[in-house]
Short mmCIF file of C-alpha atoms in Angstrom, two decimals:
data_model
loop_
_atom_site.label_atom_id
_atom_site.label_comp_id
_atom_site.label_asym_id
_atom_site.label_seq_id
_atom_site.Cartn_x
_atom_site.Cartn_y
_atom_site.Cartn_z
CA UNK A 1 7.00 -69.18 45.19
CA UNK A 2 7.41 -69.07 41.26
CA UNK A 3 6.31 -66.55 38.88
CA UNK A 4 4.88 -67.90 35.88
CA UNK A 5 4.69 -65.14 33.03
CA UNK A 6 3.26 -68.12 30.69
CA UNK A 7 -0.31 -68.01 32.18
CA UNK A 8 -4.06 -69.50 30.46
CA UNK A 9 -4.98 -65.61 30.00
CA UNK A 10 -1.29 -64.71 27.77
CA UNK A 11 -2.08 -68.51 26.18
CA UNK A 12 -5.39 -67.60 25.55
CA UNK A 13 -6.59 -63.64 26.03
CA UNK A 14 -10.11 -63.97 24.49
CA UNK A 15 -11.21 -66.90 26.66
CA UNK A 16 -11.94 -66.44 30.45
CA UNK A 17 -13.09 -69.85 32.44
CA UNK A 18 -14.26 -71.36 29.12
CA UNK A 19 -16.10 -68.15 27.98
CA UNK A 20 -14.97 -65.85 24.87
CA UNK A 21 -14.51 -61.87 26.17
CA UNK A 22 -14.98 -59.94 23.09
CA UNK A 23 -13.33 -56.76 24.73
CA UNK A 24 -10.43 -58.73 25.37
CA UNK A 25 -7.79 -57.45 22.17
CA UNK A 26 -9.29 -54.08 22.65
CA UNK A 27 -8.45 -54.09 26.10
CA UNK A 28 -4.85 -55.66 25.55
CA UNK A 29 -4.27 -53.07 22.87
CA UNK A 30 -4.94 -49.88 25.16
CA UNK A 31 -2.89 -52.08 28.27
CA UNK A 32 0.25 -51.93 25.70
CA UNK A 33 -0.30 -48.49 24.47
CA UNK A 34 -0.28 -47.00 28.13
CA UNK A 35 3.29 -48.99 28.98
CA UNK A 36 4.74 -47.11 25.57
CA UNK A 37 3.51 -43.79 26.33
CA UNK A 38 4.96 -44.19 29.62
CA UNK A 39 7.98 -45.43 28.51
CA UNK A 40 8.38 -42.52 25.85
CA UNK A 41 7.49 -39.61 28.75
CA UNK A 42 10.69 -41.54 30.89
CA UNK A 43 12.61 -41.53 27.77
CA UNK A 44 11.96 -38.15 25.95
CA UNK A 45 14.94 -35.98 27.89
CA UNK A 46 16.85 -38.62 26.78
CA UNK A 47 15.53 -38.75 23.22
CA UNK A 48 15.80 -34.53 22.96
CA UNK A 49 19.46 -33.91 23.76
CA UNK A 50 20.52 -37.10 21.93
CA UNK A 51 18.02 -35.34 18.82
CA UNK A 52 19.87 -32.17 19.75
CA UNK A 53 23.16 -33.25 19.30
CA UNK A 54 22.74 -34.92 16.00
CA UNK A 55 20.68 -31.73 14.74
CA UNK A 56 23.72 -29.82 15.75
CA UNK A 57 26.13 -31.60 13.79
CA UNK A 58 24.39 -31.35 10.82
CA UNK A 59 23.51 -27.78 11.20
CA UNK A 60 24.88 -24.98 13.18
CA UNK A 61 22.37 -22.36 14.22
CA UNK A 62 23.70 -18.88 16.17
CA UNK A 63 21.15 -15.89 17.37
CA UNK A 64 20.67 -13.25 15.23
CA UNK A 65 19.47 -9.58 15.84
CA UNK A 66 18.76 -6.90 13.38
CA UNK A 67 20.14 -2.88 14.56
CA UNK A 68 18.49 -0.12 12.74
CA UNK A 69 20.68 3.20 12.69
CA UNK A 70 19.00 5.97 15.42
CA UNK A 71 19.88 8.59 17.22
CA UNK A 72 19.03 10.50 19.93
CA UNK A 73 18.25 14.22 20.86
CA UNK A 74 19.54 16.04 23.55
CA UNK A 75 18.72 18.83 26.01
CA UNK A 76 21.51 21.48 25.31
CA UNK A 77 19.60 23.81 28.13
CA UNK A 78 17.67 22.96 31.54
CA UNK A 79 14.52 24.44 30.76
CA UNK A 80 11.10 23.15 30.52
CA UNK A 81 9.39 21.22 27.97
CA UNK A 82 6.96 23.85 26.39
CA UNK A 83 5.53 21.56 23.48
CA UNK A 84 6.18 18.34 22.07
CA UNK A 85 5.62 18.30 18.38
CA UNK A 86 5.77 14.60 17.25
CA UNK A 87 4.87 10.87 18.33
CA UNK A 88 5.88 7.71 17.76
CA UNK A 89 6.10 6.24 14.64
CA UNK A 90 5.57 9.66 12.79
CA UNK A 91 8.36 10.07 10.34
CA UNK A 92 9.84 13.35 9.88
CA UNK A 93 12.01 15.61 7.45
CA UNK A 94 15.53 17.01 7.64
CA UNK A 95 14.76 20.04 9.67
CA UNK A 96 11.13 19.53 10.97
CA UNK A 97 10.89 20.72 14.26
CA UNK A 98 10.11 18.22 16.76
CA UNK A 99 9.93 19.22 19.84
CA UNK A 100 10.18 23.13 21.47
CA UNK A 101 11.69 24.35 25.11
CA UNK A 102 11.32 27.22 27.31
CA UNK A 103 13.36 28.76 30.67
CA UNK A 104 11.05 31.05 32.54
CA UNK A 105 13.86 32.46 34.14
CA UNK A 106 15.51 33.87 30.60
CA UNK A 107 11.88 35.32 29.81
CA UNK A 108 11.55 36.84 33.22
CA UNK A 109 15.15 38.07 32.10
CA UNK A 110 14.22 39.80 28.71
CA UNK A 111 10.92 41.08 29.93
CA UNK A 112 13.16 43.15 32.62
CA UNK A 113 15.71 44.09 30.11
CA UNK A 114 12.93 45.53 27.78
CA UNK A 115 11.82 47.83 30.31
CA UNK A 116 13.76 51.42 30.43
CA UNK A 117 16.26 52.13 32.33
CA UNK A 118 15.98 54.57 35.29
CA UNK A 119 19.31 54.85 36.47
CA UNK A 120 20.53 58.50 35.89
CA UNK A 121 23.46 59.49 34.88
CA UNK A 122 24.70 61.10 37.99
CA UNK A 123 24.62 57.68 39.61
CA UNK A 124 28.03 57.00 39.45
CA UNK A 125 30.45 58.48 41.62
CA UNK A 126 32.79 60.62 40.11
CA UNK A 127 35.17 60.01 42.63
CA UNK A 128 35.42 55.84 41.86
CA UNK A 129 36.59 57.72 38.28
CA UNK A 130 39.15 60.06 39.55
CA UNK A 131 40.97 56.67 41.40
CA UNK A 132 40.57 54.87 38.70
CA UNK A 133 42.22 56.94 36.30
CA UNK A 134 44.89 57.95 39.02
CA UNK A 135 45.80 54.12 39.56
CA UNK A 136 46.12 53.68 35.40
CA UNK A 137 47.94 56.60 35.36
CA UNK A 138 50.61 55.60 38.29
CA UNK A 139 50.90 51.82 36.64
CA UNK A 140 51.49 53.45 33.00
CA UNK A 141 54.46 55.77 34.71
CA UNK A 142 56.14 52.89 36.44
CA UNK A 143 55.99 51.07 33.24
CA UNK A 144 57.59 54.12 31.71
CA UNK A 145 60.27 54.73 34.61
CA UNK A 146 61.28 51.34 34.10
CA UNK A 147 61.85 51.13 30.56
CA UNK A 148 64.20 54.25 30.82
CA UNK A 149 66.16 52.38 34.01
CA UNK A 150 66.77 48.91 31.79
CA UNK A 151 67.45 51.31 28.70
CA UNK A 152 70.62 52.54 30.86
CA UNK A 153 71.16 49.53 32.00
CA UNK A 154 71.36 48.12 28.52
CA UNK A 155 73.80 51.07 27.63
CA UNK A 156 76.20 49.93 30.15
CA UNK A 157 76.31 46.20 29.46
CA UNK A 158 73.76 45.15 32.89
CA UNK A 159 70.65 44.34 31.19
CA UNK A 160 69.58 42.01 28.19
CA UNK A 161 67.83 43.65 25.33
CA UNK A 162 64.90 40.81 26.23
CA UNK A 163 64.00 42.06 29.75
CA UNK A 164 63.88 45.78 27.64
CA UNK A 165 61.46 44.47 25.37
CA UNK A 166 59.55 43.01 28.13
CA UNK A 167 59.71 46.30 29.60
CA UNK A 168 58.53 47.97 26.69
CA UNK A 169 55.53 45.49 26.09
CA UNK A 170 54.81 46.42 29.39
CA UNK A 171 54.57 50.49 28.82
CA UNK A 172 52.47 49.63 25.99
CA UNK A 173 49.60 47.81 27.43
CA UNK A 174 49.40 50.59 30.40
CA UNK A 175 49.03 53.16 27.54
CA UNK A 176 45.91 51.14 25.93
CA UNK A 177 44.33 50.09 29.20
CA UNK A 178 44.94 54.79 29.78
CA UNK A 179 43.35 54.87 26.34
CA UNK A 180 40.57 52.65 26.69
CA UNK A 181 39.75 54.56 30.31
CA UNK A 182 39.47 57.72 28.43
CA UNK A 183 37.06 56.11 26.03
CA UNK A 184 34.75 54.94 28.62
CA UNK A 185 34.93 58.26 29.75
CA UNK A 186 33.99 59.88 26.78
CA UNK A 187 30.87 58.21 26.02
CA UNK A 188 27.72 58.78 27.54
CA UNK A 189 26.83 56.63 30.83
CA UNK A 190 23.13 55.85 29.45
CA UNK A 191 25.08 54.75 25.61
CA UNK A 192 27.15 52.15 27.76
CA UNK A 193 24.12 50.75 30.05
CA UNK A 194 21.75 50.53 26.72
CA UNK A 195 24.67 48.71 24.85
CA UNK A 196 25.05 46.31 27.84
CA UNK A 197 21.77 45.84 28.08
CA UNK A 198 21.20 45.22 23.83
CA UNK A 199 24.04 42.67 24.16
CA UNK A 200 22.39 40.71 26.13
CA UNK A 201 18.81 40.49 25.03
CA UNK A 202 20.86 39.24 22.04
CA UNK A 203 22.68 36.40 23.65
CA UNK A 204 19.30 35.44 25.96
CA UNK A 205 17.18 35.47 22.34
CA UNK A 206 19.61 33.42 21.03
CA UNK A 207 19.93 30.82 23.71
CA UNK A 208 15.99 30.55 23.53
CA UNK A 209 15.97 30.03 20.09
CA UNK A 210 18.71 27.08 20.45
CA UNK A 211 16.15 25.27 22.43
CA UNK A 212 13.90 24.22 19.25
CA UNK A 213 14.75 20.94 18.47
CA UNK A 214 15.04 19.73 14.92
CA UNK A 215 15.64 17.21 12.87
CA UNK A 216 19.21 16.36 11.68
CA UNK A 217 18.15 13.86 9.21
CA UNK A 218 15.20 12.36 7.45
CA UNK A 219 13.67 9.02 9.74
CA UNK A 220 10.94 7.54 11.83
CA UNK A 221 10.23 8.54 15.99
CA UNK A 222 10.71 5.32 17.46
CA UNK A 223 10.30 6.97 21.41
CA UNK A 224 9.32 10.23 23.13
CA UNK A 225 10.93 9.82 26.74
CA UNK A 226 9.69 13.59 28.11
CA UNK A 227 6.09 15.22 28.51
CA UNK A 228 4.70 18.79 27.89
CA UNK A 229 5.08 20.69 31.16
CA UNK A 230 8.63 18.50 32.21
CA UNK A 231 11.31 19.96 33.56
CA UNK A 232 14.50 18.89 32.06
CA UNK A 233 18.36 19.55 32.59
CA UNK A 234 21.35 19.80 30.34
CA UNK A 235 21.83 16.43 28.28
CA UNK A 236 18.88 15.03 29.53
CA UNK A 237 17.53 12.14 26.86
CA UNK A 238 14.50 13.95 25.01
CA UNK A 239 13.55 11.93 21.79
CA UNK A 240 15.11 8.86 19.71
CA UNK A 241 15.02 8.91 16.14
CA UNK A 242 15.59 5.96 13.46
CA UNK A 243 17.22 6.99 10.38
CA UNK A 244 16.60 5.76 7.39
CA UNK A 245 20.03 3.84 6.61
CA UNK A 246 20.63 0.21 6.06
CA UNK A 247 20.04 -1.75 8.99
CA UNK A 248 22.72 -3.93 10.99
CA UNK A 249 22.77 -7.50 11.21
CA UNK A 250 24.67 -8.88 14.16
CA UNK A 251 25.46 -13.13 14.42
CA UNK A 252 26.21 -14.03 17.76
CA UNK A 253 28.49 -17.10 16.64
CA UNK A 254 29.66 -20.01 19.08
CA UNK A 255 33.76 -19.47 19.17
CA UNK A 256 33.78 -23.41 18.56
CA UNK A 257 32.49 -22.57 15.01
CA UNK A 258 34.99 -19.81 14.21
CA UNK A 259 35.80 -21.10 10.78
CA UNK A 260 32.77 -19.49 9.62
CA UNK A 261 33.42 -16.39 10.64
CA UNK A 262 35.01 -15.16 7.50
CA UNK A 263 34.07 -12.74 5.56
CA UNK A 264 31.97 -13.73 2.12
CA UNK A 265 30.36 -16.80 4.25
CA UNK A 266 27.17 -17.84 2.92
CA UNK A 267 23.91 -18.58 5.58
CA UNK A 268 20.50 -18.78 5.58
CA UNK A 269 18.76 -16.24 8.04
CA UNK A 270 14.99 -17.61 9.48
CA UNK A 271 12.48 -14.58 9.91
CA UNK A 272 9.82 -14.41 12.64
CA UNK A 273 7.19 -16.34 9.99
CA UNK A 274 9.21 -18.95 8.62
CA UNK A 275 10.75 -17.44 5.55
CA UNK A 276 14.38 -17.69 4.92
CA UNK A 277 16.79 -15.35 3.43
CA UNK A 278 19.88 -15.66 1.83
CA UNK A 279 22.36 -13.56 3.71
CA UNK A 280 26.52 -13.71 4.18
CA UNK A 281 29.11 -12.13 6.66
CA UNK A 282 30.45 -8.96 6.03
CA UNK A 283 33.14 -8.77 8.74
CA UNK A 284 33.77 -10.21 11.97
CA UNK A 285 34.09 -8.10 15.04
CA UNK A 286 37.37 -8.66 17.17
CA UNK A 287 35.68 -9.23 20.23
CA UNK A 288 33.76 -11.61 21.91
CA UNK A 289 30.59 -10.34 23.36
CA UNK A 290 27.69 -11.67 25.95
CA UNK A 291 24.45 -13.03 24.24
CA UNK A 292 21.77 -10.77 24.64
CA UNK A 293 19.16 -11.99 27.07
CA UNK A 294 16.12 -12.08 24.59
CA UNK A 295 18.37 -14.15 21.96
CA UNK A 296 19.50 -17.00 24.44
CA UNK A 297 18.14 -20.47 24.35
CA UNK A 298 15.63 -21.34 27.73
CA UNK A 299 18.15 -22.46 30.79
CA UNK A 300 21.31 -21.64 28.98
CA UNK A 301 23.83 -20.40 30.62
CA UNK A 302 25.32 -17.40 29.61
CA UNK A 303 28.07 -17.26 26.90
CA UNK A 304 30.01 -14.90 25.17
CA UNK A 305 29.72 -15.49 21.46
CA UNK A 306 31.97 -14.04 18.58
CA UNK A 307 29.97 -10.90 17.53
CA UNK A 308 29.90 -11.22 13.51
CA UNK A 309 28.42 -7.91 10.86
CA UNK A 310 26.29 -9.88 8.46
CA UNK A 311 23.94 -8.75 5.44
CA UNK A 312 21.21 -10.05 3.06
CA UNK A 313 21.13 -10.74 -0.62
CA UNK A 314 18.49 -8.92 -1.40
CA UNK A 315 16.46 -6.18 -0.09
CA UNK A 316 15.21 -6.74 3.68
CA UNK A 317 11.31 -7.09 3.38
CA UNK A 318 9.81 -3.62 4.94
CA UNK A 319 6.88 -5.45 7.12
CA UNK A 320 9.96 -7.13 9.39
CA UNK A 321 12.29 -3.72 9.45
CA UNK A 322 11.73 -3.49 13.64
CA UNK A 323 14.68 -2.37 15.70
CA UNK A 324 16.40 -5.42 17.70
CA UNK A 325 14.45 -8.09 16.24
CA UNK A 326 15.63 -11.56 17.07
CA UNK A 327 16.45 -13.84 13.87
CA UNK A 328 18.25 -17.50 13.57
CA UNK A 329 21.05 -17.81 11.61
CA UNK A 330 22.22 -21.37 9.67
CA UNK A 331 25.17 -22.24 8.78
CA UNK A 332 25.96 -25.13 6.51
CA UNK A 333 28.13 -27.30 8.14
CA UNK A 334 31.73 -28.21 7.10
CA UNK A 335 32.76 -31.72 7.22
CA UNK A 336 36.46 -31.92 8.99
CA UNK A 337 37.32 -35.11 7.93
CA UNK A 338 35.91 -34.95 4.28
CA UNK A 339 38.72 -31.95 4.03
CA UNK A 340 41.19 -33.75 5.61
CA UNK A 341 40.71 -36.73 3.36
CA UNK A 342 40.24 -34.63 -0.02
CA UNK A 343 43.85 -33.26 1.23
CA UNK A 344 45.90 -36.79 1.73
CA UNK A 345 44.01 -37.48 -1.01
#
């Protein structure tokens, strides 16, 4: 059987058994557009990463992400969260209080200590005292006993003046802990509970008032991570802040383009909307680090880049000032081989 591609209908497409068919180019037309789409939906993967290549020689790109400088408060106590005084997005002064804690168990505390005392004075046993002095009493004349034996000693040539001087160090410090016995003794029971007890109300008023939180430095609440009523423990995240520094640009930079990593390289940096700022590395970090997630390209697999400290010429617009914002990078692209030949040359 042969296959003749040379038909009457390809000789003649606007004539069918002697008749004219005046859909016939319109129909021919739309057969021939159909076989091109198709072929260009076959052929588009194809046409992309060849597109992609030649795009990428004649411009390097890299993922960009902007840091704003924060910081983050601290529980210093457990306690509980008595009042929150802030939200996000308020900004705040140096020393504006922000957010204010409580322990029920240190108010419970001062509310007992505030109350008088009914212990009386006859309380304490005045035999515990008699011991107690007789013990200082017996250490202090040991101390003194031995002294006198290492003095002799000493005389005759057995003992080092050292282990006298330890000796006599020794004698002294049972004569002040004697002393400071005898001036327990002479003040009032009552003065020594009511000094004990001012002491500390002092401390316990000062470790609630260490539980107001305040500002360190002028900036904007970016996140409130606890609730009124929340019990919290020692270091437990509370409240980031953004201050109101200059921001950080990081350029995650493919290590097969490290010749632009030096410092004073111009770039052009794409915002969210299109516009494009002139910007230029500041320093390059010695490290390589992973992509982050929200900067890499869809189905890439992940890389670690050389992390590069960039900044714009200019002042960074205000409306796009958003902590970890993702930004393009590009970098004019070097030509090897024009270098090589304006060397020989």
């Amino acid at each position: 059987m042969k296959i003749r591609f040379s038909s009457s209908k390809e000789q003649q497409p606007t004539q069918d058994q002697g008749l004219k068919v005046l859909y016939a180019p319109g129909k021919r037309l739309a057969f021939k557009l159909r076989w091109y789409l198709i072929l260009l939906a076959v052929t588009s993967p194809l046409l992309f990463l060849v597109g992609r290549e030649f795009f990428g020689l004649w411009l390097i790109e890299a993922p960009a992400q902007l840091h704003l400088p924060s910081s983050e408060l601290r529980a210093r106590e457990a306690g509980q969260v008595e009042r929150v005084l802030g939200r996000p997005g308020d900004r705040v002064e140096v020393g504006q209080l922000l957010l204010r804690m409580d322990n029920p168990e240190w108010r419970a505390r001062l509310a007992l200590l505030a109350e008088p005392s009914t212990l009386p004075s006859s309380a304490v046993q005045p035999g515990m005292r008699e011991r107690e002095r007789h013990a200082v009493q017996r250490l202090l004349d040991s101390a003194e006993s031995r002294l006198g034996s290492l003095r002799g000693l000493l005389a005759a040539g057995a003992a080092t003046r050292g282990e006298v001087q330890q000796a006599q160090d020794e004698r002294d410090r049972r004569q002040r802990d004697l002393l400071e016995f005898e001036r327990r003794e002479s003040l009032p029971a009552d003065a020594t509970l009511e000094r004990q007890r001012r002491l500390e109300s002092g401390w316990l008023q000062a470790r609630l008032q260490g539980m107001e939180l305040k500002a360190g430095e002028a900036g904007v609440i970016s996140e409130v991570l606890v609730g009124e009523g929340e019990n919290v423990g020692p270091g437990t995240p509370l409240m980031r802040l953004q201050r109101l520094g200059d921001a950080e640009l990081w350029v995650y930079l493919d290590p097969r383009h490290a010749a632009y990593a030096s410092p004073g390289q111009p770039f052009r940096l794409r915002l969210p909307d299109g516009t494009w700022l002139s910007a230029e590395v500041v320093r390059m970090v010695e490290d390589a680090v992973p992509v982050p997630v929200e900067l890499r390209e869809a189905f890439s697999a992940p890389s670690r880049n050389l992390r590069l400290l960039a900044r714009v010429r200019g002042e960074w617009p205000a409306f796009w000032r958003v902590d970890r914002l993702g930004l393009k990078a590009r970098f004019p692209h070097r030509w090897g081989w024009l270098d090589r030949w304006a060397v020989e040359e």
